[in-house]
mmCIF file of C-alpha atoms in Angstrom:
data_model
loop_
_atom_site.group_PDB
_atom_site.id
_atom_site.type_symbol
_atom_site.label_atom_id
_atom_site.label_comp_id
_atom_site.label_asym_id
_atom_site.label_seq_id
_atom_site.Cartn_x
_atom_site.Cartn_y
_atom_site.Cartn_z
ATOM 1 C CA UNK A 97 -1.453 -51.423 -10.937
ATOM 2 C CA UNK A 98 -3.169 -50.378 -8.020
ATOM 3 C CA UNK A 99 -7.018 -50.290 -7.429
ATOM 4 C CA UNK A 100 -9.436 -47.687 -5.803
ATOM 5 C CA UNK A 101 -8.884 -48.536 -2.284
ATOM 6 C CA UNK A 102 -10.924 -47.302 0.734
ATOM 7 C CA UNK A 103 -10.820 -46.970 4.617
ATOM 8 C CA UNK A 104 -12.009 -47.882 6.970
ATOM 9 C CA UNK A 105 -12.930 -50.787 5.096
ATOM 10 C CA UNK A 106 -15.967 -51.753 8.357
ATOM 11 C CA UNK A 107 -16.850 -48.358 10.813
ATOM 12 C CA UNK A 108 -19.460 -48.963 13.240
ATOM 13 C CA UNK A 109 -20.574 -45.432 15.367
ATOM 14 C CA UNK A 110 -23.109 -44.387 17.408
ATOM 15 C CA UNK A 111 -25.927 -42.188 16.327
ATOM 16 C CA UNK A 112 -25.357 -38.458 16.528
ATOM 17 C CA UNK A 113 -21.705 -39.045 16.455
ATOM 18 C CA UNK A 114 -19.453 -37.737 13.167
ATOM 19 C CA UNK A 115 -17.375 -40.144 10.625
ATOM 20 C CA UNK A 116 -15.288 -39.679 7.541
ATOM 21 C CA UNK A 117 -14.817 -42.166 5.004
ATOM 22 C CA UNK A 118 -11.211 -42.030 2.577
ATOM 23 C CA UNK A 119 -11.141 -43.318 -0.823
ATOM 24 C CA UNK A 120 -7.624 -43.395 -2.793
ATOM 25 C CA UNK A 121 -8.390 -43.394 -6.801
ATOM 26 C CA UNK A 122 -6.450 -44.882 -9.503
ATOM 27 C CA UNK A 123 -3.480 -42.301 -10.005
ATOM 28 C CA UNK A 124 -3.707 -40.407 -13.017
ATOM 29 C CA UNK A 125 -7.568 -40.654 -12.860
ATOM 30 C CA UNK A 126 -9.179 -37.312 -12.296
ATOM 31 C CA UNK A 127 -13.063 -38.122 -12.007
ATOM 32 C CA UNK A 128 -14.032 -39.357 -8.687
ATOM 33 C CA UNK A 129 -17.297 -40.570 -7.530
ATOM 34 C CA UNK A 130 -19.229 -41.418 -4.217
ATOM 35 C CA UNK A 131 -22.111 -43.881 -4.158
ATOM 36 C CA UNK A 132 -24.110 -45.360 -1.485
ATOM 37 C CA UNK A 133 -25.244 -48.629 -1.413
ATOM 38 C CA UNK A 134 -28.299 -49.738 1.183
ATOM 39 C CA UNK A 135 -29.006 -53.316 1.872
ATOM 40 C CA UNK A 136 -30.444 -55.050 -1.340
ATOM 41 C CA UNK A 137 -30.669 -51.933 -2.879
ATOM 42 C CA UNK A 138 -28.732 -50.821 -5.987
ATOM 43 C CA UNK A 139 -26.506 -47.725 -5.765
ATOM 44 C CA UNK A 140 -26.995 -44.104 -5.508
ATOM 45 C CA UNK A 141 -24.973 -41.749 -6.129
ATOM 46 C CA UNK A 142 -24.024 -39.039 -3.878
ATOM 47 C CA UNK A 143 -21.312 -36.388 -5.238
ATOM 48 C CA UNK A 144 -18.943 -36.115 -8.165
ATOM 49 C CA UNK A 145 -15.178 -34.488 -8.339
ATOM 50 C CA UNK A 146 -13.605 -33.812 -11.614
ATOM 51 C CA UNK A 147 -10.181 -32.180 -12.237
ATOM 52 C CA UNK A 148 -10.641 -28.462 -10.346
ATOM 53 C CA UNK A 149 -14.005 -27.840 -11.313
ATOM 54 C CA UNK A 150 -16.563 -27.333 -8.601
ATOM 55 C CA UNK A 151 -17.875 -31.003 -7.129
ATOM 56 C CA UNK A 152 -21.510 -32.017 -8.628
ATOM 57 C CA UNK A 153 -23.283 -32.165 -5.083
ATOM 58 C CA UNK A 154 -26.686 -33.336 -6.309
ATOM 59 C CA UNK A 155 -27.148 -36.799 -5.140
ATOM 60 C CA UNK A 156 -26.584 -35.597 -1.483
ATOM 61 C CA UNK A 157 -29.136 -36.649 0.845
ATOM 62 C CA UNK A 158 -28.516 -33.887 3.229
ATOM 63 C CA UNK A 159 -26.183 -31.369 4.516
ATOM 64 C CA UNK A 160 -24.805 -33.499 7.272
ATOM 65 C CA UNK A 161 -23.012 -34.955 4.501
ATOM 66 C CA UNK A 162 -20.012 -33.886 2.399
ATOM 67 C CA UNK A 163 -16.938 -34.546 0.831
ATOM 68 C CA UNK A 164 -13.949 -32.684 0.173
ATOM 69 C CA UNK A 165 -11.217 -33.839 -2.714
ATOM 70 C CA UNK A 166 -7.291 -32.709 -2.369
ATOM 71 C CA UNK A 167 -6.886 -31.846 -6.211
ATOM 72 C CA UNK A 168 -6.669 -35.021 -8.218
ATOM 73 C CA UNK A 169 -5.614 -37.369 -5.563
ATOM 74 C CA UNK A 170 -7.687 -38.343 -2.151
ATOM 75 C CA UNK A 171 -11.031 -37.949 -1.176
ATOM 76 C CA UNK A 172 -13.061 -37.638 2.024
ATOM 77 C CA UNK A 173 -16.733 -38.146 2.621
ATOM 78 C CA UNK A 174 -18.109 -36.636 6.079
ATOM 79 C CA UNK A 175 -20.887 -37.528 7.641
ATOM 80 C CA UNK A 176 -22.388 -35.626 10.729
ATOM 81 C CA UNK A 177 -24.591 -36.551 13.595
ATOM 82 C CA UNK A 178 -25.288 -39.410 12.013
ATOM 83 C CA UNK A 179 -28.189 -41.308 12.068
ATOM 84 C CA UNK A 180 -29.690 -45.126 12.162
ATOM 85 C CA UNK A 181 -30.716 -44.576 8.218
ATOM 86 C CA UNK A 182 -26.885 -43.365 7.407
ATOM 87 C CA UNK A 183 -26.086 -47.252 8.077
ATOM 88 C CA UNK A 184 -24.573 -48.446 4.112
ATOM 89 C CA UNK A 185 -21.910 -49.667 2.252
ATOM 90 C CA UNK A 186 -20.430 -46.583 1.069
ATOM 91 C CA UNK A 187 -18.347 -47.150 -2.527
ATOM 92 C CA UNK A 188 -15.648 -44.668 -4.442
ATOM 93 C CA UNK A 189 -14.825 -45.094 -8.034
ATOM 94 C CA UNK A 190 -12.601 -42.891 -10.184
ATOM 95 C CA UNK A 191 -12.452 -42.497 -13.694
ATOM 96 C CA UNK A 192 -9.941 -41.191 -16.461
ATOM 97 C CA UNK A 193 -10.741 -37.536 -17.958
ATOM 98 C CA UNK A 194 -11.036 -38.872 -21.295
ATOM 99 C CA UNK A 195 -12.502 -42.205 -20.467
ATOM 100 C CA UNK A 196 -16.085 -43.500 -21.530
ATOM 101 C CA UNK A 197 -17.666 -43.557 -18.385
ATOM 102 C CA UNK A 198 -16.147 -46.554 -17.578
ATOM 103 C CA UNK A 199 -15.834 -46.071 -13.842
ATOM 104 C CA UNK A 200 -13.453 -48.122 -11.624
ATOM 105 C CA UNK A 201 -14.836 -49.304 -7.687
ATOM 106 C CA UNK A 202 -12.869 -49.757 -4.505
ATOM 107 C CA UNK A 203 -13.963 -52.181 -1.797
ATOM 108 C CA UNK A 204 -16.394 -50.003 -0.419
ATOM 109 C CA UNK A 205 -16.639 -48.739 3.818
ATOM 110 C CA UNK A 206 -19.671 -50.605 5.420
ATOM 111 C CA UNK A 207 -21.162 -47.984 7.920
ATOM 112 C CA UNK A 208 -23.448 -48.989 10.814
ATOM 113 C CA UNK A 209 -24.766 -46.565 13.059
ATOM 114 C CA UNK A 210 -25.968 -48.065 15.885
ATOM 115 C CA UNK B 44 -34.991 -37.907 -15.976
ATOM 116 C CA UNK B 45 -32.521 -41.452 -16.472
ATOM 117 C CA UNK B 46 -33.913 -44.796 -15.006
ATOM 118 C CA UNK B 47 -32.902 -48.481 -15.077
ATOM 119 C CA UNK B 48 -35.170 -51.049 -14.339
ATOM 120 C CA UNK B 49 -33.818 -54.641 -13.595
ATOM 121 C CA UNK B 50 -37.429 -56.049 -13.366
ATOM 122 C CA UNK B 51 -35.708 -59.648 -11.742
ATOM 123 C CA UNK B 52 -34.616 -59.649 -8.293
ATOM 124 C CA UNK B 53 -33.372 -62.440 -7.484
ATOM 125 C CA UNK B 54 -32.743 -65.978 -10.300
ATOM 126 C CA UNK B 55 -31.603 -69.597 -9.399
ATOM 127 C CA UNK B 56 -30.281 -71.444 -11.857
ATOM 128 C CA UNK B 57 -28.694 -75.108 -12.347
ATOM 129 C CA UNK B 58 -25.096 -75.341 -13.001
ATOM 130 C CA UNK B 59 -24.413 -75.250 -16.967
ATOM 131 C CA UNK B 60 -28.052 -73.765 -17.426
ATOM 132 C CA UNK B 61 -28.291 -70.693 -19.701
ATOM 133 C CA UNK B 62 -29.492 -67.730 -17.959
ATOM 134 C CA UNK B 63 -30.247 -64.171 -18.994
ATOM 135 C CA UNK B 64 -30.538 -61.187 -16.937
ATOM 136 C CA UNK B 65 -33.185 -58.388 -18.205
ATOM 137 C CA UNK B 66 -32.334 -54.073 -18.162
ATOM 138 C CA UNK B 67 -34.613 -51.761 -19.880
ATOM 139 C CA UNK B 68 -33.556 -47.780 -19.242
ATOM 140 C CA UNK B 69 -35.233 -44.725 -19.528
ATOM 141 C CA UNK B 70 -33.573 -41.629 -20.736
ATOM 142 C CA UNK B 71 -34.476 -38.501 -23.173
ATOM 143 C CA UNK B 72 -30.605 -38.475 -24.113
ATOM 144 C CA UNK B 73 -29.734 -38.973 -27.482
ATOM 145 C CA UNK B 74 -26.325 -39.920 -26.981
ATOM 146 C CA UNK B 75 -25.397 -42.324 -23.360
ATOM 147 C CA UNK B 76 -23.797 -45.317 -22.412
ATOM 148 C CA UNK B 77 -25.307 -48.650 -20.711
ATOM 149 C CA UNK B 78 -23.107 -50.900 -18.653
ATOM 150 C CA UNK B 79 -23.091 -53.878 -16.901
ATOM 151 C CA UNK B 80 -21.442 -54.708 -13.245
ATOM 152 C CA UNK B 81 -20.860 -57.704 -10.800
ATOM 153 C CA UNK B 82 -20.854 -57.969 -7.361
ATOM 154 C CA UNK B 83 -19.748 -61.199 -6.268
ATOM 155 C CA UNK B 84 -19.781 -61.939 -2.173
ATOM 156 C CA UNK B 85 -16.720 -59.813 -1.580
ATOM 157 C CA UNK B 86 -18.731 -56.331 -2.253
ATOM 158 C CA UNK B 87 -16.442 -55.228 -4.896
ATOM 159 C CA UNK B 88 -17.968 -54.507 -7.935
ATOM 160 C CA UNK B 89 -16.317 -55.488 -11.377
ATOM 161 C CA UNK B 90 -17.010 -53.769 -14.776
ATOM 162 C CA UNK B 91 -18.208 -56.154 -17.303
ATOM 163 C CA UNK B 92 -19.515 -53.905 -20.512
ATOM 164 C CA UNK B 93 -19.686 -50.633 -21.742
ATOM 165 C CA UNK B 94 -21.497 -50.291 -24.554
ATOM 166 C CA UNK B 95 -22.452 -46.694 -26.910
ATOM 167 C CA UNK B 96 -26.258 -45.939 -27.478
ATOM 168 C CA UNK B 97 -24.839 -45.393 -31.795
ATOM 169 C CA UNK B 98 -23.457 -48.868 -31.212
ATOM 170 C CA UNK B 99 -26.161 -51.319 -31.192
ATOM 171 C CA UNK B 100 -24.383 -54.595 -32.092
ATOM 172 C CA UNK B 101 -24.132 -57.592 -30.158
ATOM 173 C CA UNK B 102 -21.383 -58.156 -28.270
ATOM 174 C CA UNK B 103 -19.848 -61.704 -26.766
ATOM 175 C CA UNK B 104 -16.926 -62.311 -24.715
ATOM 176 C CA UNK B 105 -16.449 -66.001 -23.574
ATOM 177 C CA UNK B 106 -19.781 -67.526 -22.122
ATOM 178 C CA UNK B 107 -21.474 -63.983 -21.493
ATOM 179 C CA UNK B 108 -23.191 -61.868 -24.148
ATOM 180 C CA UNK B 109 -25.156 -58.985 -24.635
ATOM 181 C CA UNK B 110 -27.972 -57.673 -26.472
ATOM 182 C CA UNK B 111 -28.860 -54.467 -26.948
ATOM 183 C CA UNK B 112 -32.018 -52.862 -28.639
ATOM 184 C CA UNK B 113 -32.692 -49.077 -28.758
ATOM 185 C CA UNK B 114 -36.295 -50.314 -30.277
ATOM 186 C CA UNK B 115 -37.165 -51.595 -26.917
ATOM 187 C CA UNK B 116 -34.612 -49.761 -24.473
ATOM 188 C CA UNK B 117 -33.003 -52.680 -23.635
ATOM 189 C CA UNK B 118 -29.562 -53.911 -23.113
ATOM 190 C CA UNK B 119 -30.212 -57.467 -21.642
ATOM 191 C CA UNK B 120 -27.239 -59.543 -20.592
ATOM 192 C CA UNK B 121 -27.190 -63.336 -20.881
ATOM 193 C CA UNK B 122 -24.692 -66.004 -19.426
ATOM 194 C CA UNK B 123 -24.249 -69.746 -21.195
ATOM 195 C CA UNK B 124 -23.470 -72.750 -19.247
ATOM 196 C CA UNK B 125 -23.633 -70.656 -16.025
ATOM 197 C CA UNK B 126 -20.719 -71.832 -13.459
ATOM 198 C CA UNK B 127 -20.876 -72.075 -9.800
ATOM 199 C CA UNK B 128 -18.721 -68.577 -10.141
ATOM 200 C CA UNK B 129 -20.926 -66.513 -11.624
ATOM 201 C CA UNK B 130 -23.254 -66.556 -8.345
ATOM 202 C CA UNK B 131 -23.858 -62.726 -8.170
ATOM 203 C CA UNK B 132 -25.548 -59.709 -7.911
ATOM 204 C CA UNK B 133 -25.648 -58.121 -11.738
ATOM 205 C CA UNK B 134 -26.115 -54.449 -11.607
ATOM 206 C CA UNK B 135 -27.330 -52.439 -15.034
ATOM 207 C CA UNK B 136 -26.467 -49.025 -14.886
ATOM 208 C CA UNK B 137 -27.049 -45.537 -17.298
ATOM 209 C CA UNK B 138 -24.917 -42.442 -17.865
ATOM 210 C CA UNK B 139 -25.193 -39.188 -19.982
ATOM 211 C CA UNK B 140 -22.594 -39.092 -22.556
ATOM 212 C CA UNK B 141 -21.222 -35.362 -21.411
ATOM 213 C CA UNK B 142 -17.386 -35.888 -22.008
ATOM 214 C CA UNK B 143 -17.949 -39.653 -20.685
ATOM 215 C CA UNK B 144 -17.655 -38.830 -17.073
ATOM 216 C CA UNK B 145 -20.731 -38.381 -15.529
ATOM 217 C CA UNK B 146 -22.360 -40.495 -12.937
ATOM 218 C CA UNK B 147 -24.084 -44.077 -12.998
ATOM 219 C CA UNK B 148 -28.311 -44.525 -12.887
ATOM 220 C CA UNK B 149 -27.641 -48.142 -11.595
ATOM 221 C CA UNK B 150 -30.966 -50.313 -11.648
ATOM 222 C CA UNK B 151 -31.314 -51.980 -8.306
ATOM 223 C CA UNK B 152 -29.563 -55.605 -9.158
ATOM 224 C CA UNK B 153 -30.621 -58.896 -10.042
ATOM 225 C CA UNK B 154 -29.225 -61.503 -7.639
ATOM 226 C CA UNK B 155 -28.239 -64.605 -9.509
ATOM 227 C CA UNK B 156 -27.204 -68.151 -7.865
ATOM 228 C CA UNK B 157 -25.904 -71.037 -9.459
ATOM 229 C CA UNK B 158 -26.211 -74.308 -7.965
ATOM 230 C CA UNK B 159 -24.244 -77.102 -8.563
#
């Protein structure tokens, strides 16, 4: 079946300028999750969707960022006036309801903001 | 607060060497889960393990294994006669056990080559 897939799969912008990033989860999974991955650096996670409760926001980094989820399908992370440290590889994964945490990846959207 | 430590950042090994990759976590949680992902060249990652805090048995599939020990906080992954396709980056990663979905602590990678 089909993956998590993502797009645009490369986005380069310049600073101060806006960009949203789509992820498409596995159907039928209801958790959804955005991470952010820096050069050499591991990932950190940003937000959290799951079924129609309210979105776990914590791992934000600040309000020019956030993501909006169209029930249990698509998802849409925005970033505003971005800036030269917003430059990542941004990854989606989804999850069943009842799975074990095991979380599924898509390709991942490299940003650069030049 | 939940933290993964991969203490190795970067391992070269020879083709058909053994070669284990170290995670020790942090977490007051009685109850979690410890994985293990790949990232090969492409970017995408690819789930490996899953493995229960209550469960602490071994586990091998094929030339990888896996140890974990609560004693130590450890859940250490280990690859026998490593292949040319198992050049990497190996991410360990921690979540809470709250109806299983809840997001990853991922440790910041170990990057491993093989050479033939």
């Amino acid at each position: 079946g089909a993956g998590v897939s993502q797009s645009p799969s490369n986005k380069v912008t310049e600073k101060g300028k806006d960009v949203e990033l789509r992820c498409d989860p596995i159907s039928g999974h209801t958790a959804l999750y955005w991470y952010r991955q820096r050069l050499g650096q591991g990932l950190e996670f940003l937000i959290y969707f799951q079924g129609n409760s309210a979105p776990d926001k914590s791992g934000l980094p600040s309000d020019r960022f956030s993501a909006e989820r169209t029930g249990e399908s698509v998802s849409t992370l925005t970033i505003q006036r971005t800036q030269q440290e917003d430059s990542a590889v941004y990854l989606c994964a989804s999850s069943k309801r009842t799975g074990e945490g095991e979380q599924y990846f898509g390709p991942g959207t490299r940003l650069t903001v030049t | 607060a939940q933290k993964v430590t991969q203490a190795q950042t970067e391992i070269s090994v020879v083709e058909k060497e053994d070669v284990t990759l170290d995670c020790v976590y942090e977490t007051r949680d009685t109850t979690y889960y410890l994985f293990w992902y790949k990232q090969p060249p492409s970017g995408e990652l690819v789930f490996l393990i899953r493995r229960n805090s209550f469960d602490e048995q071994n586990e091998i599939s094929g030339r990888y294994s896996w140890n974990f020990q609560k004693s130590t906080s450890s859940f250490n992954f280990t690859i026998t006669a490593s292949q040319v396709v198992d050049s990497a980056v190996y991410f360990c990663a921690l979540s809470e056990a709250k109806s299983g979905n809840t997001p990853l602590v991922f440790g910041k990678g170990t990057r491993l080559s093989v050479i033939a």
